[in-house]
Rosetta silent file (secondary structure, phi, psi, omega in degrees, C-alpha in Angstrom):
SEQUENCE: XXXXXXXXXXXXXXXXXXXXXXXXXXXXXXXXXXXXXXXXXXXXXXXXXXXXXXXXXXXXXXXXXXXXXXXXXXXXXXXXXXXXXXXXXXXXXXXXXXXXXXXXXXXXXXXXXXXXXXXXXXXXXXXXXXXXXXXXXXXXXXXXXXXXXXXXXXXXXXXXXXXXXXXXXXXXXXXXXXXXXXXXXXXXXXXXXXXXXXXXXXXXXXXXXXXXXXXXXXXXXXXXXXXXXXXXXXXXXXXXXXXXXXXXXXXXXXXXX
SCORE:     score description
SCORE:     0.000 S_00000001
   1 L     0.000  156.559  177.640   14.657   14.544   14.784 S_00000001
   2 L   103.293 -178.860 -176.848   17.847   16.451   15.449 S_00000001
   3 L   -66.457  148.267 -176.714   19.158   18.654   18.233 S_00000001
   4 H   -60.428  -24.513 -178.606   16.663   20.182   20.661 S_00000001
   5 H   -62.666  -21.180 -177.978   17.742   23.674   19.578 S_00000001
   6 H   -93.631  -12.077 -169.424   15.860   23.118   16.289 S_00000001
   7 H   -59.157  -49.839 -176.681   12.594   21.755   17.714 S_00000001
   8 H   -62.991  -43.545  179.054   10.720   25.034   18.235 S_00000001
   9 H   -65.312  -38.418 -179.455   11.724   26.410   14.823 S_00000001
  10 H   -64.291  -42.798 -179.756   10.849   23.122   13.106 S_00000001
  11 H   -66.195  -41.429  178.141    7.359   23.042   14.629 S_00000001
  12 H   -63.067  -41.228  179.652    6.725   26.692   13.689 S_00000001
  13 H   -65.943  -40.661 -179.393    7.887   26.041   10.118 S_00000001
  14 H   -64.952  -39.818 -179.469    5.719   22.936    9.803 S_00000001
  15 H   -68.675  -23.408 -178.529    2.634   24.787   11.040 S_00000001
  16 H   -85.079   -9.406 -178.838    3.153   27.535    8.477 S_00000001
  17 L   -70.772  143.595  178.192    3.122   25.138    5.497 S_00000001
  18 L  -127.916  132.160 -177.236    0.059   25.237    3.250 S_00000001
  19 L  -124.006  152.030  170.153   -0.837   22.426    0.844 S_00000001
  20 L  -109.557  142.911 -179.036   -3.328   21.912   -1.933 S_00000001
  21 L   -67.465  146.256  170.508   -4.758   18.408   -2.476 S_00000001
  22 E   -65.074  146.106 -176.304   -3.572   16.321   -5.395 S_00000001
  23 E  -131.068  141.605  173.003   -6.335   16.080   -7.976 S_00000001
  24 E  -121.335  112.803 -175.289   -7.353   13.545  -10.609 S_00000001
  25 L    55.104   38.093  176.474   -9.777   15.039  -13.130 S_00000001
  26 L    85.594   -6.818 -177.831  -10.509   17.786  -10.618 S_00000001
  27 E   -96.899  126.352  179.696  -11.353   15.424   -7.748 S_00000001
  28 E   -61.324  139.670 -178.589   -9.136   15.710   -4.614 S_00000001
  29 E  -125.177  142.106  174.415   -7.162   12.550   -3.877 S_00000001
  30 L   -65.408  134.365 -178.557   -5.485   11.379   -0.689 S_00000001
  31 L  -154.294  168.456 -179.759   -1.724   11.579   -1.131 S_00000001
  32 L  -130.041  140.055  177.263    1.512   11.855    0.807 S_00000001
  33 L  -136.574  138.199  177.238    4.448   14.190    0.289 S_00000001
  34 L   -89.818  133.046 -179.516    7.733   14.317    2.167 S_00000001
  35 L  -117.641  127.315  179.004    8.831   17.779    3.333 S_00000001
  36 L  -108.636  127.236  177.593   12.455   18.490    4.285 S_00000001
  37 L  -112.114  124.854 -178.664   13.249   21.525    6.460 S_00000001
  38 L  -110.770  128.221 -177.176   16.881   22.707    6.586 S_00000001
  39 L  -124.482  151.499  173.770   18.005   24.996    9.408 S_00000001
  40 L  -102.724  132.166  179.457   21.204   26.844   10.277 S_00000001
  41 L   -53.054  135.994 -176.280   22.289   26.743   13.952 S_00000001
  42 H   -56.636  -35.419 -176.776   21.380   30.099   15.570 S_00000001
  43 H   -68.168  -21.678 -178.512   24.924   30.710   16.841 S_00000001
  44 H   -97.002   -7.078 -176.908   26.275   30.585   13.278 S_00000001
  45 L   -90.021  136.248  177.021   23.615   32.802   11.746 S_00000001
  46 L   -72.766  149.941 -179.887   24.251   36.483   11.340 S_00000001
  47 L   -63.866  -20.688 -177.245   21.730   38.825   12.907 S_00000001
  48 L  -100.059   -1.080 -177.739   21.109   40.301    9.441 S_00000001
  49 L  -112.425  119.946  178.468   20.706   36.944    7.624 S_00000001
  50 L   -70.094  152.989  176.005   17.370   35.093    7.846 S_00000001
  51 L   -75.616  128.820 -176.724   17.356   31.334    8.347 S_00000001
  52 L   -85.538  134.346  175.824   16.570   29.659    5.031 S_00000001
  53 L  -116.410  121.071 -178.642   13.802   27.046    4.839 S_00000001
  54 L  -114.783  127.070  179.423   13.825   24.784    1.758 S_00000001
  55 L  -108.431  124.807  178.517   10.851   22.530    0.980 S_00000001
  56 L  -113.341  140.084  171.982   11.391   19.540   -1.300 S_00000001
  57 L  -131.390  141.822 -177.098    8.694   17.328   -2.796 S_00000001
  58 L  -157.250 -179.135 -178.557    9.325   14.271   -4.907 S_00000001
  59 L  -118.411  121.171 -178.512    8.292   10.870   -6.202 S_00000001
  60 H   -58.647  -34.130 -179.330    9.982    7.796   -4.733 S_00000001
  61 H   -64.783  -29.200  179.940    9.633    5.993   -8.046 S_00000001
  62 H   -89.877  -32.167 -178.265   11.709    8.715   -9.726 S_00000001
  63 H   -78.265  -32.645 -176.027   14.176    9.313   -6.893 S_00000001
  64 L   -70.687  132.674  179.766   14.946    5.647   -6.224 S_00000001
  65 L   -77.579  -10.525  178.842   17.856    4.310   -8.267 S_00000001
  66 L   -83.864  164.047  176.185   16.294    0.844   -8.246 S_00000001
  67 E   -77.177   95.943 -172.684   13.762   -0.443  -10.795 S_00000001
  68 E  -129.882  133.585  176.218   10.674    0.493   -8.790 S_00000001
  69 E  -133.599  136.027 -178.532    7.057    1.062   -9.898 S_00000001
  70 E  -118.221  132.192  171.947    4.148    1.978   -7.620 S_00000001
  71 E   -98.626  118.833  179.261    0.451    1.401   -8.248 S_00000001
  72 L   -91.478  179.564 -172.089   -1.596    3.972   -6.343 S_00000001
  73 H   -57.817  -38.959  179.784   -5.236    3.715   -5.332 S_00000001
  74 H   -66.881  -31.688  176.096   -6.560    5.023   -8.651 S_00000001
  75 H   -69.363  -39.714 -179.323   -4.452    2.405  -10.485 S_00000001
  76 H   -67.127  -31.754 -179.512   -5.769   -0.361   -8.232 S_00000001
  77 H   -67.427  -25.244  179.546   -9.373    0.684   -8.882 S_00000001
  78 L   -68.302  -21.308  179.620   -8.928   -0.011  -12.600 S_00000001
  79 L  -116.280   32.560 -178.181   -8.489   -3.717  -11.795 S_00000001
  80 L   -55.749  134.327  179.875  -11.136   -3.927   -9.068 S_00000001
  81 L    93.057  -16.372  177.460  -12.146   -7.513   -8.333 S_00000001
  82 L   -80.418  158.469  176.421   -8.943   -9.050   -9.717 S_00000001
  83 L   -79.232  178.500 -173.988   -6.537  -10.947   -7.492 S_00000001
  84 H   -61.768  -44.178 -177.252   -3.109   -9.610   -6.583 S_00000001
  85 H   -62.802  -44.308  178.850   -1.238  -11.298   -9.443 S_00000001
  86 H   -63.914  -39.103  179.666   -3.670  -10.030  -12.095 S_00000001
  87 H   -61.962  -38.637 -175.719   -3.537   -6.534  -10.626 S_00000001
  88 H   -73.666   -9.424  178.363    0.271   -6.450  -10.827 S_00000001
  89 L   -68.617   -8.295  172.674    0.254   -7.121  -14.568 S_00000001
  90 L   -67.703  -18.271 -177.754   -0.172   -3.337  -14.948 S_00000001
  91 L   -92.429  132.034  178.697    3.556   -3.143  -14.112 S_00000001
  92 L   -59.859  135.367  178.376    6.052   -3.774  -16.926 S_00000001
  93 L    91.285   -1.117 -179.551    7.916   -7.048  -16.473 S_00000001
  94 E  -109.352  126.824  176.393    5.205   -8.710  -14.353 S_00000001
  95 E  -123.692 -177.948 -175.714    3.291  -11.727  -15.670 S_00000001
  96 E  -125.386  135.730  169.795    0.967  -14.325  -14.143 S_00000001
  97 E  -102.743  116.222 -176.438    1.365  -18.051  -13.504 S_00000001
  98 L  -102.617  142.396  175.282   -2.124  -19.585  -13.434 S_00000001
  99 L  -121.258 -151.397  177.064   -3.138  -22.859  -11.841 S_00000001
 100 L   -73.044  149.681  179.996   -6.477  -24.462  -11.072 S_00000001
 101 L    60.721 -133.964 -178.944   -9.233  -22.111   -9.931 S_00000001
 102 L  -110.309   37.585 -178.188   -7.928  -18.686   -8.960 S_00000001
 103 L   -90.288   55.845 -179.492   -4.504  -19.799   -7.732 S_00000001
 104 L   -85.713  149.934 -178.694   -2.579  -17.275   -9.799 S_00000001
 105 E  -133.018  146.041  178.346    0.884  -16.082   -8.790 S_00000001
 106 E   -75.344  146.393  173.150    2.977  -13.105   -9.926 S_00000001
 107 E  -123.612  122.957  179.779    6.101  -13.632  -12.044 S_00000001
 108 E  -110.712  111.301 -179.477    8.661  -10.803  -12.106 S_00000001
 109 L    50.266   45.781  176.498   11.113  -11.022  -15.011 S_00000001
 110 L    83.522   -4.415 -178.594   10.785  -14.801  -15.118 S_00000001
 111 E  -103.994  137.647  178.747   11.191  -15.283  -11.350 S_00000001
 112 E  -143.363  174.647  175.266    8.357  -16.564   -9.168 S_00000001
 113 H    46.606  -99.028 -168.330    7.493  -18.097   -5.799 S_00000001
 114 H   -72.825  -11.545  177.666   10.733  -18.800   -3.919 S_00000001
 115 H  -106.499    7.002  177.794   12.658  -15.897   -5.477 S_00000001
 116 E  -117.724  140.430  177.867    9.967  -13.296   -4.825 S_00000001
 117 E  -113.582  132.193  177.109    9.226  -11.631   -1.503 S_00000001
 118 E  -114.216  124.134  178.329    5.783  -10.278   -0.637 S_00000001
 119 E  -120.294  122.982  173.689    5.475   -7.784    2.240 S_00000001
 120 E  -110.865  114.205 -178.718    2.106   -6.542    3.487 S_00000001
 121 L    53.693   37.377  177.762    2.497   -3.621    5.911 S_00000001
 122 L    85.197   -2.842 -178.199    6.036   -4.862    6.594 S_00000001
 123 E  -100.972  131.685 -179.880    4.953   -8.468    7.305 S_00000001
 124 E   -72.098  134.724  174.381    6.314  -11.293    5.144 S_00000001
 125 E  -118.063  124.144 -173.583    3.711  -13.440    3.348 S_00000001
 126 L  -126.466   14.762 -179.311    4.946  -16.804    2.103 S_00000001
 127 H   -59.671  -31.823 -178.385    1.754  -18.755    1.369 S_00000001
 128 H   -70.198   -9.050 -179.098    2.502  -18.675   -2.380 S_00000001
 129 H   -95.374   -1.315 -173.820    5.685  -20.701   -1.717 S_00000001
 130 L   -79.813  -20.755 -178.387    3.895  -23.689   -0.193 S_00000001
 131 L   168.058  171.592 -175.416    2.947  -25.388   -3.458 S_00000001
 132 L   -65.112  -21.903 -177.969    1.538  -24.936   -6.986 S_00000001
 133 L  -100.898   16.580  178.960   -2.069  -24.543   -5.740 S_00000001
 134 L  -110.766  112.616  179.459   -1.326  -21.814   -3.182 S_00000001
 135 L   -84.554 -179.387  172.954   -1.839  -18.249   -4.449 S_00000001
 136 L   -77.470  114.684 -168.156   -0.726  -14.991   -2.880 S_00000001
 137 L   -88.581   56.364  178.028   -3.302  -14.613   -0.115 S_00000001
 138 L  -133.923  125.609  177.394   -3.680  -10.818   -0.196 S_00000001
 139 L   -87.871  127.121 -179.809   -6.700   -9.010   -1.645 S_00000001
 140 H   -58.269  -19.520  179.083   -5.720   -5.772   -3.455 S_00000001
 141 H   -60.058  -30.744 -177.552   -8.791   -4.086   -1.931 S_00000001
 142 H   -82.238    3.006 -177.219   -6.907   -3.859    1.386 S_00000001
 143 L  -101.461  141.982  170.269   -4.022   -1.960   -0.251 S_00000001
 144 L   -92.559  -29.734  175.211   -3.561    1.779   -0.505 S_00000001
 145 E  -158.411  153.793  177.249   -0.570    1.312   -2.806 S_00000001
 146 E  -132.054  123.592  178.165    1.530   -1.550   -4.174 S_00000001
 147 E  -110.033  138.168  177.661    5.184   -1.112   -5.147 S_00000001
 148 E  -114.791  120.181  175.622    7.126   -3.600   -7.273 S_00000001
 149 E  -106.609  120.577 -171.622   10.921   -3.631   -6.979 S_00000001
 150 E  -105.961  151.761  171.209   12.444   -5.662   -9.779 S_00000001
 151 H    78.067 -158.927 -172.613   15.772   -7.413  -10.237 S_00000001
 152 H   -65.269  -14.024  178.554   18.832   -7.541   -8.024 S_00000001
 153 H   -60.975  -21.339  178.902   17.721   -4.484   -6.031 S_00000001
 154 H   -71.470   -8.109 -177.026   15.613   -6.891   -3.984 S_00000001
 155 H   -60.632  -26.715 -179.745   18.774   -8.385   -2.464 S_00000001
 156 H   -65.339  -18.812 -179.193   18.597   -5.859    0.395 S_00000001
 157 H   -92.388   -4.905  178.410   15.431   -7.661    1.579 S_00000001
 158 L   126.679  168.431 -176.070   17.083  -11.093    1.826 S_00000001
 159 H   -66.536  -21.134  179.275   18.083  -14.099   -0.292 S_00000001
 160 H   -86.566   10.187 -179.773   14.451  -14.998   -1.083 S_00000001
 161 H  -118.813   21.445 -177.761   13.960  -11.624   -2.829 S_00000001
 162 L   -63.417  -30.133 -179.629   16.534  -11.964   -5.617 S_00000001
 163 L   -82.455  -23.941 -179.277   13.800  -11.948   -8.264 S_00000001
 164 E   153.236  171.538 -177.721   11.962   -8.948   -6.870 S_00000001
 165 E  -133.153  138.461  174.712    9.880   -7.562   -4.037 S_00000001
 166 E  -114.320  112.699 -178.534    6.170   -6.726   -3.815 S_00000001
 167 E  -103.570  113.527  179.416    5.477   -4.094   -1.147 S_00000001
 168 E  -105.829  118.284 -179.025    1.793   -3.798   -0.238 S_00000001
 169 E  -111.175  132.103  178.166    0.966   -0.773    1.933 S_00000001
 170 L   -69.647  162.054  177.516   -2.470   -0.291    3.534 S_00000001
 171 L   -63.072  156.785  175.959   -4.363    2.993    3.023 S_00000001
 172 L   -61.863  143.080  176.730   -3.635    5.890    5.372 S_00000001
 173 L   -71.782  151.727  179.444   -5.719    5.865    8.556 S_00000001
 174 L   -69.016  140.802  178.582   -8.419    8.528    8.900 S_00000001
 175 L  -118.134  -17.466  179.350   -7.411   11.614   10.912 S_00000001
 176 L   -90.814  146.465  178.517  -10.573   13.762   10.696 S_00000001
 177 L   -63.321  140.905 -179.074  -13.513   13.197   13.022 S_00000001
 178 E   128.884 -176.795 -179.408  -16.323   11.203   11.458 S_00000001
 179 E  -126.392  134.813  177.393  -16.883    7.882    9.727 S_00000001
 180 E  -148.503  175.582 -179.499  -16.022    7.031    6.123 S_00000001
 181 E   178.218 -163.563 -176.924  -15.146    4.061    4.021 S_00000001
 182 E  -152.265  141.452  177.726  -15.237    2.284    0.710 S_00000001
 183 E  -132.083  148.817 -178.575  -17.264   -0.571   -0.760 S_00000001
 184 E  -144.307  135.460  174.373  -16.736   -2.640   -3.891 S_00000001
 185 E  -132.051  150.340  176.950  -18.821   -5.297   -5.622 S_00000001
 186 E  -152.451  161.986  179.885  -18.181   -7.378   -8.728 S_00000001
 187 E  -148.440  134.207  175.439  -19.701  -10.407  -10.431 S_00000001
 188 E  -114.056  126.228 -176.870  -18.366  -13.009  -12.870 S_00000001
 189 L   -72.543  -33.444  177.945  -20.950  -14.968  -14.827 S_00000001
 190 L   -74.881  110.507 -174.265  -18.632  -17.932  -15.491 S_00000001
 191 L    91.797   -2.779  178.385  -18.889  -19.867  -12.241 S_00000001
 192 L    49.740   62.012 -172.536  -21.547  -17.441  -10.943 S_00000001
 193 E  -107.764  106.145  171.857  -19.038  -15.673   -8.702 S_00000001
 194 E   -84.779  151.331  177.535  -20.134  -12.651   -6.642 S_00000001
 195 E  -138.027  135.653  177.332  -17.507  -10.531   -4.924 S_00000001
 196 E  -143.719  143.156  179.130  -17.969   -7.927   -2.215 S_00000001
 197 E  -146.998  146.865 -179.826  -15.595   -5.881   -0.067 S_00000001
 198 E  -147.684  144.932  176.129  -16.036   -3.072    2.445 S_00000001
 199 E  -136.523  131.199  179.002  -13.761   -0.892    4.579 S_00000001
 200 E  -121.911  132.559  176.388  -14.888    1.472    7.373 S_00000001
 201 E  -122.924  141.139 -179.148  -12.702    4.097    9.075 S_00000001
 202 E  -145.728  143.335  170.482  -13.731    6.166   12.052 S_00000001
 203 E  -131.872  124.925 -173.136  -12.467    8.900   14.371 S_00000001
 204 E  -109.795  149.320 -174.688  -14.776    9.849   17.224 S_00000001
 205 L   -60.274  -30.631 -178.836  -15.043   13.128   19.141 S_00000001
 206 L   -67.849  -24.752  179.354  -14.554   11.363   22.477 S_00000001
 207 E  -143.130   74.697 -172.890  -11.067   10.216   21.383 S_00000001
 208 E   -66.541  -17.023  179.433   -9.906   12.419   18.459 S_00000001
 209 E   -90.286    1.198 -176.957   -6.355   11.013   18.514 S_00000001
 210 E  -110.082  126.627  177.433   -7.598    7.447   18.001 S_00000001
 211 E  -112.719  137.239 -178.613   -8.338    6.045   14.525 S_00000001
 212 E  -122.913  147.776  177.942  -10.221    2.775   14.003 S_00000001
 213 E  -144.029  140.085  171.398  -10.591    0.566   10.938 S_00000001
 214 E  -137.117  137.475 -178.542  -12.513   -2.605   10.092 S_00000001
 215 E  -151.198  159.314  177.419  -12.512   -4.281    6.671 S_00000001
 216 E  -172.126  163.880  176.328  -13.329   -7.533    4.962 S_00000001
 217 E  -151.197  159.223 -177.613  -14.197   -9.202    1.671 S_00000001
 218 E  -151.189  140.213  172.834  -15.815  -12.408    0.469 S_00000001
 219 E  -149.960  146.477  179.022  -16.177  -14.267   -2.821 S_00000001
 220 E  -153.498  137.512 -178.973  -17.397  -17.727   -3.727 S_00000001
 221 E  -148.942  157.871  176.978  -17.999  -19.440   -7.051 S_00000001
 222 L   -80.884 -178.867  179.604  -18.769  -22.761   -8.673 S_00000001
 223 L   -63.231  145.382  177.186  -16.502  -24.577  -11.126 S_00000001
 224 L   -72.722  156.540 -178.240  -15.628  -22.719  -14.318 S_00000001
 225 E  -124.798  140.256  167.812  -17.086  -23.892  -17.635 S_00000001
 226 L   -93.078  177.593  179.577  -15.676  -24.140  -21.129 S_00000001
 227 L   -58.045  -27.390 -172.317  -18.091  -24.138  -24.113 S_00000001
 228 L  -121.012  -10.316 -177.251  -18.481  -27.930  -23.924 S_00000001
 229 L  -160.252  165.366  179.374  -17.560  -29.128  -20.416 S_00000001
 230 E   -86.683  137.745  177.119  -16.949  -28.172  -16.809 S_00000001
 231 L   -85.333  113.299 -176.425  -13.354  -27.494  -15.719 S_00000001
 232 L   -65.570  151.918  174.779  -12.683  -29.713  -12.716 S_00000001
 233 L    59.711   37.494  178.342  -11.177  -28.431   -9.463 S_00000001
 234 L  -120.404    7.851  172.351  -11.916  -24.774  -10.215 S_00000001
 235 L   -63.967  156.733 -168.325  -14.492  -24.030   -7.516 S_00000001
 236 E  -154.521  137.404  170.366  -13.365  -21.189   -5.315 S_00000001
 237 E  -144.084  135.079  178.435  -14.040  -19.470   -2.010 S_00000001
 238 E  -145.023  138.900  172.175  -12.013  -16.683   -0.395 S_00000001
 239 E  -145.664  148.760  176.944  -12.575  -14.361    2.519 S_00000001
 240 E  -137.017  146.973  175.543  -10.414  -11.901    4.403 S_00000001
 241 E  -140.589  144.307 -179.419  -11.050   -9.863    7.548 S_00000001
 242 E  -155.025  160.271  176.615   -8.934   -7.215    9.201 S_00000001
 243 E  -149.394  154.482  178.834   -8.911   -4.442   11.777 S_00000001
 244 E  -148.602  150.016  174.748   -6.498   -1.696   12.783 S_00000001
 245 E  -137.479  135.718 -178.266   -6.206    0.908   15.511 S_00000001
 246 E  -132.191  137.373  175.664   -3.847    3.892   15.495 S_00000001
 247 E  -118.684  130.594 -176.772   -3.037    6.433   18.201 S_00000001
 248 E  -114.913  144.800  169.994   -1.403    9.739   17.281 S_00000001
 249 E  -140.044 -174.619 -169.474    0.401   12.322   19.352 S_00000001
 250 L   -56.918  -40.408 -170.622    2.543   15.380   18.640 S_00000001
 251 L  -109.436   13.574  178.517    5.750   13.555   17.755 S_00000001
 252 E   166.788 -166.765  178.388    4.565   10.292   16.212 S_00000001
 253 E  -155.414  160.353  175.546    1.991    7.530   16.105 S_00000001
 254 E  -134.310  139.726 -176.681    1.627    3.824   16.870 S_00000001
 255 E  -134.306  137.728  173.619   -0.594    1.366   14.996 S_00000001
 256 E  -121.009  136.650 -177.397   -1.680   -2.201   15.623 S_00000001
 257 L  -142.380    0.000    0.000   -3.391   -4.233   12.877 S_00000001
């Protein structure tokens, strides 16, 4: 971005940056950092004064003046197998409204359904507003991070976000050649419910600028049981499938999912 006079210097500065991976208990973790480069127009710079380059790194949760909390991938792994509403209870001010089966919905500071907005990769999801037995139809396994914006700050997203906003962002696409992925399994004995999910990412030598992704999950269970009787209308089946393709070039990228 900016005037063409800065392009060559900006690219040279970006190529000279060196980063170390973020680590959790010594293990490298995928992460993102924003880098700001500030330049002085060449005509205003003295021949004896070097152009200053300032690099800033920060945390959106700390920089944002709104009440915002983000759950990153390591936070999401602690609640593996739970639905979206249960996962979000890690955030202060978020509770769960439970119905029959697994039709749980998030409540942010007492507001639910029609006053909450859910965005997955920028797309509005409104299934939880259709009725008391409709949950939020997003599996946390497909998320790379989930941000919760609480209170009136959600007004910027529209009148249906006065109670808060749930921003679900998918994981970053793979950029290195090769194939990788992630798999998750879980089992609940009450209702005999198995759960499985898998995600595969690939970049191939024949098209190194193209990233591909395929993912899906499935779970199915019988009715839940109390110590003395079966709980009616609690049988459950859920499946999700998704795919994405991203093409990168020098000045940007485009993704379809």
